[in-house]
Coordinates of C-alpha atoms in Angstrom, one line a residue:
M30 CA 9.5 -37.4 -32.7
K31 CA 6.4 -36.6 -30.6
P32 CA 3.6 -35.3 -32.8
L33 CA 3.7 -31.5 -33.3
A34 CA 7.1 -31.3 -31.5
D35 CA 8.4 -29.2 -34.3
L36 CA 6.0 -26.4 -33.7
P37 CA 7.3 -23.1 -32.3
P38 CA 6.2 -22.0 -28.8
Y39 CA 4.2 -19.1 -30.3
I40 CA 2.0 -19.0 -33.5
Y41 CA 0.6 -15.8 -34.8
G42 CA -3.2 -15.9 -35.0
T43 CA -4.7 -13.8 -37.8
T44 CA -8.1 -13.4 -36.3
R45 CA -8.0 -9.6 -36.6
L46 CA -5.7 -9.3 -39.6
G47 CA -8.6 -8.9 -42.1
H48 CA -10.9 -6.8 -40.0
D49 CA -12.3 -3.7 -41.6
D50 CA -11.5 -1.7 -38.5
V51 CA -7.8 -2.3 -39.1
P52 CA -6.4 -0.1 -41.8
R53 CA -5.3 -2.0 -45.0
E54 CA -1.7 -0.8 -44.8
Q55 CA -1.5 -1.9 -41.2
Q56 CA -2.9 -5.3 -42.1
A57 CA -0.2 -5.7 -44.8
S58 CA 2.5 -4.5 -42.4
M59 CA 1.5 -6.9 -39.7
A60 CA 1.6 -9.8 -42.2
R61 CA 5.1 -8.9 -43.4
T62 CA 6.2 -8.5 -39.8
A63 CA 5.0 -12.0 -38.9
I64 CA 6.6 -13.5 -42.0
D65 CA 9.9 -11.6 -41.4
A66 CA 9.9 -12.9 -37.8
G67 CA 9.7 -16.5 -39.1
L68 CA 6.4 -17.1 -37.4
W69 CA 3.9 -19.9 -38.2
L70 CA 0.4 -18.5 -38.9
H71 CA -3.0 -19.6 -37.9
T72 CA -5.8 -18.4 -40.2
S73 CA -9.3 -19.1 -41.6
R74 CA -11.8 -18.1 -44.2
Q75 CA -13.9 -17.0 -41.2
Y76 CA -11.5 -14.1 -40.5
D77 CA -12.9 -11.6 -42.9
H78 CA -10.3 -11.0 -45.7
A79 CA -7.3 -12.3 -43.7
L80 CA -6.6 -14.9 -46.4
E81 CA -6.3 -12.2 -49.1
V82 CA -3.9 -10.1 -46.9
L83 CA -1.8 -13.2 -46.3
G84 CA -2.0 -14.3 -50.0
A85 CA -0.7 -10.9 -51.1
A86 CA 2.2 -11.1 -48.6
F87 CA 3.1 -14.6 -49.7
A88 CA 3.1 -13.5 -53.3
E89 CA 5.7 -10.9 -52.6
D90 CA 8.3 -13.6 -51.7
P91 CA 7.1 -17.1 -52.7
G92 CA 10.3 -18.6 -51.4
R93 CA 9.4 -17.6 -47.8
V94 CA 5.9 -18.8 -47.3
P95 CA 5.6 -19.8 -43.6
P96 CA 3.8 -22.9 -42.3
V97 CA 0.1 -22.4 -41.8
I98 CA -2.6 -23.9 -39.6
V99 CA -6.0 -23.5 -41.2
K100 CA -9.5 -24.0 -39.7
L101 CA -11.3 -26.6 -41.9
G102 CA -14.5 -27.3 -40.0
G103 CA -15.8 -30.8 -39.9
G104 CA -19.0 -32.6 -40.7
T105 CA -17.9 -34.7 -43.7
A106 CA -14.8 -35.4 -45.6
E107 CA -16.4 -33.6 -48.6
D108 CA -16.9 -30.5 -46.4
V109 CA -13.2 -30.7 -45.4
R110 CA -12.0 -31.0 -49.0
A111 CA -14.1 -28.0 -50.1
T112 CA -12.9 -25.9 -47.2
I113 CA -9.3 -26.8 -48.0
A114 CA -9.8 -25.4 -51.5
E115 CA -11.6 -22.3 -50.2
N116 CA -8.7 -21.5 -48.0
S117 CA -5.7 -22.6 -50.0
E118 CA -6.6 -20.7 -53.2
P119 CA -6.5 -17.2 -51.7
L120 CA -3.3 -18.1 -50.0
G121 CA -1.7 -19.3 -53.2
I122 CA -0.6 -22.7 -51.7
S123 CA -1.3 -26.2 -52.8
S124 CA -1.1 -27.9 -49.4
I125 CA -2.0 -26.9 -45.8
D126 CA 0.6 -27.8 -43.2
I127 CA -1.9 -28.4 -40.4
G128 CA -5.7 -28.6 -40.9
Q129 CA -7.9 -27.8 -37.9
L130 CA -10.9 -30.1 -37.8
S131 CA -14.1 -29.5 -35.7
G132 CA -15.8 -32.5 -34.2
V133 CA -19.3 -31.9 -35.4
G134 CA -22.0 -33.6 -37.4
A135 CA -21.3 -37.0 -38.9
F136 CA -17.6 -36.7 -38.1
A137 CA -18.5 -36.6 -34.3
D138 CA -20.6 -39.7 -34.7
D139 CA -17.9 -41.6 -36.6
M140 CA -15.3 -40.5 -34.0
A141 CA -17.2 -42.4 -31.4
T142 CA -17.8 -45.5 -33.5
G143 CA -14.8 -45.6 -35.7
G144 CA -16.9 -45.0 -38.8
P145 CA -15.9 -44.4 -42.5
I146 CA -15.3 -40.7 -42.3
L147 CA -12.1 -41.3 -40.4
A148 CA -10.7 -43.3 -43.4
D149 CA -11.9 -40.6 -45.8
L150 CA -10.1 -38.0 -43.8
Q151 CA -6.9 -40.1 -43.8
R152 CA -7.1 -40.2 -47.6
I153 CA -7.0 -36.4 -47.6
K154 CA -3.7 -36.6 -45.8
E155 CA -2.5 -39.3 -48.2
D156 CA -3.4 -37.1 -51.1
G157 CA -1.1 -34.4 -49.8
L158 CA -3.7 -31.8 -49.3
V159 CA -3.0 -31.6 -45.6
G160 CA 0.2 -32.5 -43.8
R161 CA -1.3 -33.1 -40.3
F162 CA -4.7 -32.8 -38.6
V163 CA -5.5 -31.3 -35.2
L164 CA -8.9 -31.6 -33.6
E165 CA -10.6 -28.4 -32.2
V166 CA -12.7 -29.1 -29.1
F167 CA -15.1 -27.1 -27.1
P168 CA -17.0 -27.9 -23.8
W169 CA -20.0 -28.8 -25.9
T170 CA -18.0 -31.1 -28.3
S171 CA -15.9 -32.9 -25.7
D172 CA -17.9 -36.2 -25.4
A173 CA -17.1 -37.7 -28.8
P174 CA -13.3 -37.1 -28.5
I175 CA -13.3 -38.8 -25.1
Q176 CA -14.9 -41.9 -26.6
A177 CA -12.6 -41.8 -29.6
L178 CA -9.5 -41.4 -27.5
R179 CA -10.4 -44.3 -25.2
A180 CA -11.2 -46.6 -28.2
G181 CA -8.1 -45.5 -30.2
H182 CA -10.2 -44.4 -33.2
L183 CA -8.1 -41.3 -33.8
D184 CA -4.7 -42.9 -33.7
G185 CA -2.8 -42.1 -36.8
L186 CA -5.3 -39.5 -38.0
I187 CA -5.3 -36.8 -35.3
D188 CA -1.8 -35.4 -34.4
G189 CA -3.0 -33.1 -31.6
Y190 CA -5.8 -31.2 -30.0
I191 CA -6.4 -27.4 -30.1
F192 CA -8.7 -25.3 -28.0
Y193 CA -8.9 -22.1 -26.0
L194 CA -6.5 -22.5 -23.1
N195 CA -5.5 -19.4 -21.0
P196 CA -5.8 -18.4 -17.4
L197 CA -9.5 -17.6 -17.9
Q198 CA -10.6 -20.4 -20.3
R199 CA -10.0 -24.1 -20.8
F200 CA -12.4 -25.2 -23.5
A201 CA -12.0 -29.0 -22.9
S202 CA -14.2 -30.6 -20.3
N203 CA -12.6 -31.9 -17.2
E204 CA -13.0 -35.4 -18.4
L205 CA -11.4 -34.7 -21.8
W206 CA -8.6 -32.6 -20.3
D207 CA -7.7 -35.5 -17.9
E208 CA -7.8 -38.0 -20.8
L209 CA -5.5 -35.8 -23.0
L210 CA -3.0 -35.5 -20.2
A211 CA -3.2 -39.2 -19.3
Q212 CA -2.5 -40.2 -22.9
D213 CA 0.2 -37.5 -23.3
K214 CA -1.5 -36.0 -26.3
A215 CA 0.0 -32.9 -28.0
I216 CA -2.0 -29.7 -27.3
I217 CA -2.1 -26.3 -29.0
S218 CA -3.6 -23.6 -26.9
M219 CA -5.5 -20.7 -28.4
R220 CA -6.4 -17.2 -27.4
T221 CA -3.2 -16.7 -25.4
V222 CA -4.1 -13.6 -23.4
A223 CA -7.9 -14.2 -23.2
G224 CA -8.7 -11.2 -25.4
A225 CA -7.3 -8.4 -23.2
P226 CA -5.2 -7.7 -20.0
V227 CA -6.9 -9.2 -17.0
H228 CA -7.4 -5.8 -15.3
D229 CA -9.2 -4.5 -18.4
L230 CA -11.4 -7.5 -18.5
R231 CA -12.2 -7.0 -14.8
D232 CA -12.6 -3.2 -14.7
V233 CA -13.3 -1.7 -18.2
P234 CA -16.9 -1.8 -19.4
G235 CA -17.2 -3.9 -22.5
A236 CA -13.7 -5.3 -22.4
A237 CA -15.1 -8.7 -21.5
W238 CA -17.4 -9.8 -24.3
K239 CA -19.3 -12.2 -22.0
P240 CA -20.1 -11.7 -18.3
Y241 CA -18.3 -14.9 -17.3
L242 CA -15.0 -13.5 -18.4
Q243 CA -15.4 -10.4 -16.2
E244 CA -16.3 -12.7 -13.3
R245 CA -13.3 -14.9 -13.8
A246 CA -11.0 -11.9 -14.2
V247 CA -12.0 -10.9 -10.7
E248 CA -10.7 -14.2 -9.4
V249 CA -7.6 -14.3 -11.5
A250 CA -6.3 -10.8 -11.1
P251 CA -5.1 -11.3 -7.5
I252 CA -3.3 -14.5 -8.6
F253 CA -1.5 -12.6 -11.4
E254 CA -0.6 -9.7 -9.1
R255 CA 0.8 -12.2 -6.5
S256 CA 2.9 -14.0 -9.1
G257 CA 5.2 -11.0 -9.6
V258 CA 5.3 -11.6 -13.4
A259 CA 5.9 -8.4 -15.2
S260 CA 3.1 -8.5 -17.8
W261 CA -0.1 -10.2 -18.5
A262 CA 1.3 -11.4 -21.9
E263 CA 4.2 -13.1 -20.2
F264 CA 2.0 -14.6 -17.5
C265 CA -0.3 -16.1 -20.1
M266 CA 2.5 -17.4 -22.3
R267 CA 4.1 -19.0 -19.3
F268 CA 0.8 -20.4 -18.2
A269 CA 0.2 -22.1 -21.5
H270 CA 3.6 -23.7 -21.4
S271 CA 3.3 -24.8 -17.8
T272 CA 1.6 -28.0 -19.1
P273 CA 4.2 -30.3 -20.7
Q274 CA 1.7 -31.5 -23.4
V275 CA 1.2 -27.9 -24.7
V276 CA 3.5 -27.5 -27.7
S277 CA 2.5 -24.0 -28.8
T278 CA 0.0 -21.2 -28.2
V279 CA -1.9 -19.2 -30.7
G280 CA -2.3 -15.5 -30.0
S281 CA -3.6 -12.7 -32.2
A282 CA -2.5 -9.1 -32.4
S283 CA -3.5 -6.2 -34.7
R284 CA -0.6 -3.9 -33.6
E285 CA 3.0 -4.5 -34.2
E286 CA 4.1 -3.7 -30.6
N287 CA 1.7 -6.4 -29.3
L288 CA 2.9 -8.9 -31.7
R289 CA 6.5 -8.2 -30.8
E290 CA 5.6 -8.5 -27.1
L291 CA 4.1 -11.9 -27.6
L292 CA 7.1 -13.0 -29.6
A293 CA 9.5 -11.8 -27.0
C294 CA 7.6 -13.5 -24.2
S295 CA 7.9 -16.8 -26.1
Q296 CA 11.7 -16.8 -25.9
A297 CA 13.4 -18.7 -23.0
L298 CA 10.1 -19.7 -21.6
E299 CA 9.8 -20.9 -18.0
P300 CA 6.7 -22.5 -16.5
L301 CA 4.8 -20.5 -13.8
P302 CA 5.4 -21.5 -10.2
Q303 CA 3.6 -24.7 -9.4
D304 CA 1.5 -23.1 -6.7
I305 CA 0.2 -20.5 -9.2
V306 CA -0.5 -23.1 -11.8
S307 CA -2.3 -25.4 -9.3
E308 CA -4.5 -22.5 -8.2
L309 CA -5.5 -21.6 -11.7
F310 CA -6.1 -25.3 -12.6
A311 CA -8.4 -25.6 -9.5
L312 CA -10.4 -22.6 -10.8
Q313 CA -10.7 -24.0 -14.2
R314 CA -12.0 -27.3 -12.9
R315 CA -14.7 -25.5 -11.0
W316 CA -15.6 -23.2 -13.9
S317 CA -15.9 -26.2 -16.2
D318 CA -18.3 -28.0 -14.0
E319 CA -20.3 -24.9 -13.0
T320 CA -20.5 -23.1 -16.4
D321 CA -18.6 -24.5 -19.4
I322 CA -20.2 -27.9 -19.8
H323 CA -23.7 -26.4 -19.4
A324 CA -23.1 -23.7 -22.1
E325 CA -25.1 -23.6 -25.3
D326 CA -23.1 -24.2 -28.5
W327 CA -21.0 -21.2 -29.5
S328 CA -22.2 -19.2 -26.5
M329 CA -18.7 -18.8 -25.0

């Protein structure tokens, strides 16, 4: 079986599940709704108290704990082990199904050279703390994965690659994107709907948290309108799955109706028309060269 081929087309991202601006009962209800729907979950210690919300929901029915993807950071294997404990204890689980690594620090250096951290991370899998690893990439961390992929240093360690991928964002550099497709690597896309409907990002003050998103929404809105697709959520879900290497997309929601819409859009998926996809891909290649690869770390 191809790595990550068992993932569902949509994974519930818990980014907002633990936010203080979301009422606690609503948080608990959203967690139960996601579990009842049989969804996989994507979570992190960084997401306020999302782990505690999920841990309480898991404890209600320990026999129905869903698979989880957890952000583990990077740097060193010791950092990863510590972060596994930091996340798994509130969740009440002993093993993480998929650990999301970040290619930074000494880990980035060893990716490029085949250094000892790679073997240390492999031992974490062998110890049963993590089932599989995926590597999170950004425009500013794309160089080391390119070198590692070409040298084969990540073979057997990294099962797939995860990054923002939606009609307005593709957080892998053009060179890395091309390498992932050429090597037929499994990809998990994140931030399914780019944070808000495209017309809100274009027209509503403050909807786009950075100016570049508003500028891109101006270019993408006419493409979305011309597509004839009924909703932005459906358009984005179909966009993610228009690339054969994409096995799943992670999208967050703090309201049940939005979660159910994303779930409904993930059923019987069809790729977008090729002309629409090609037009969006052309924009993303330009945006990557003009903006993304020049961005300061964490500025996007």
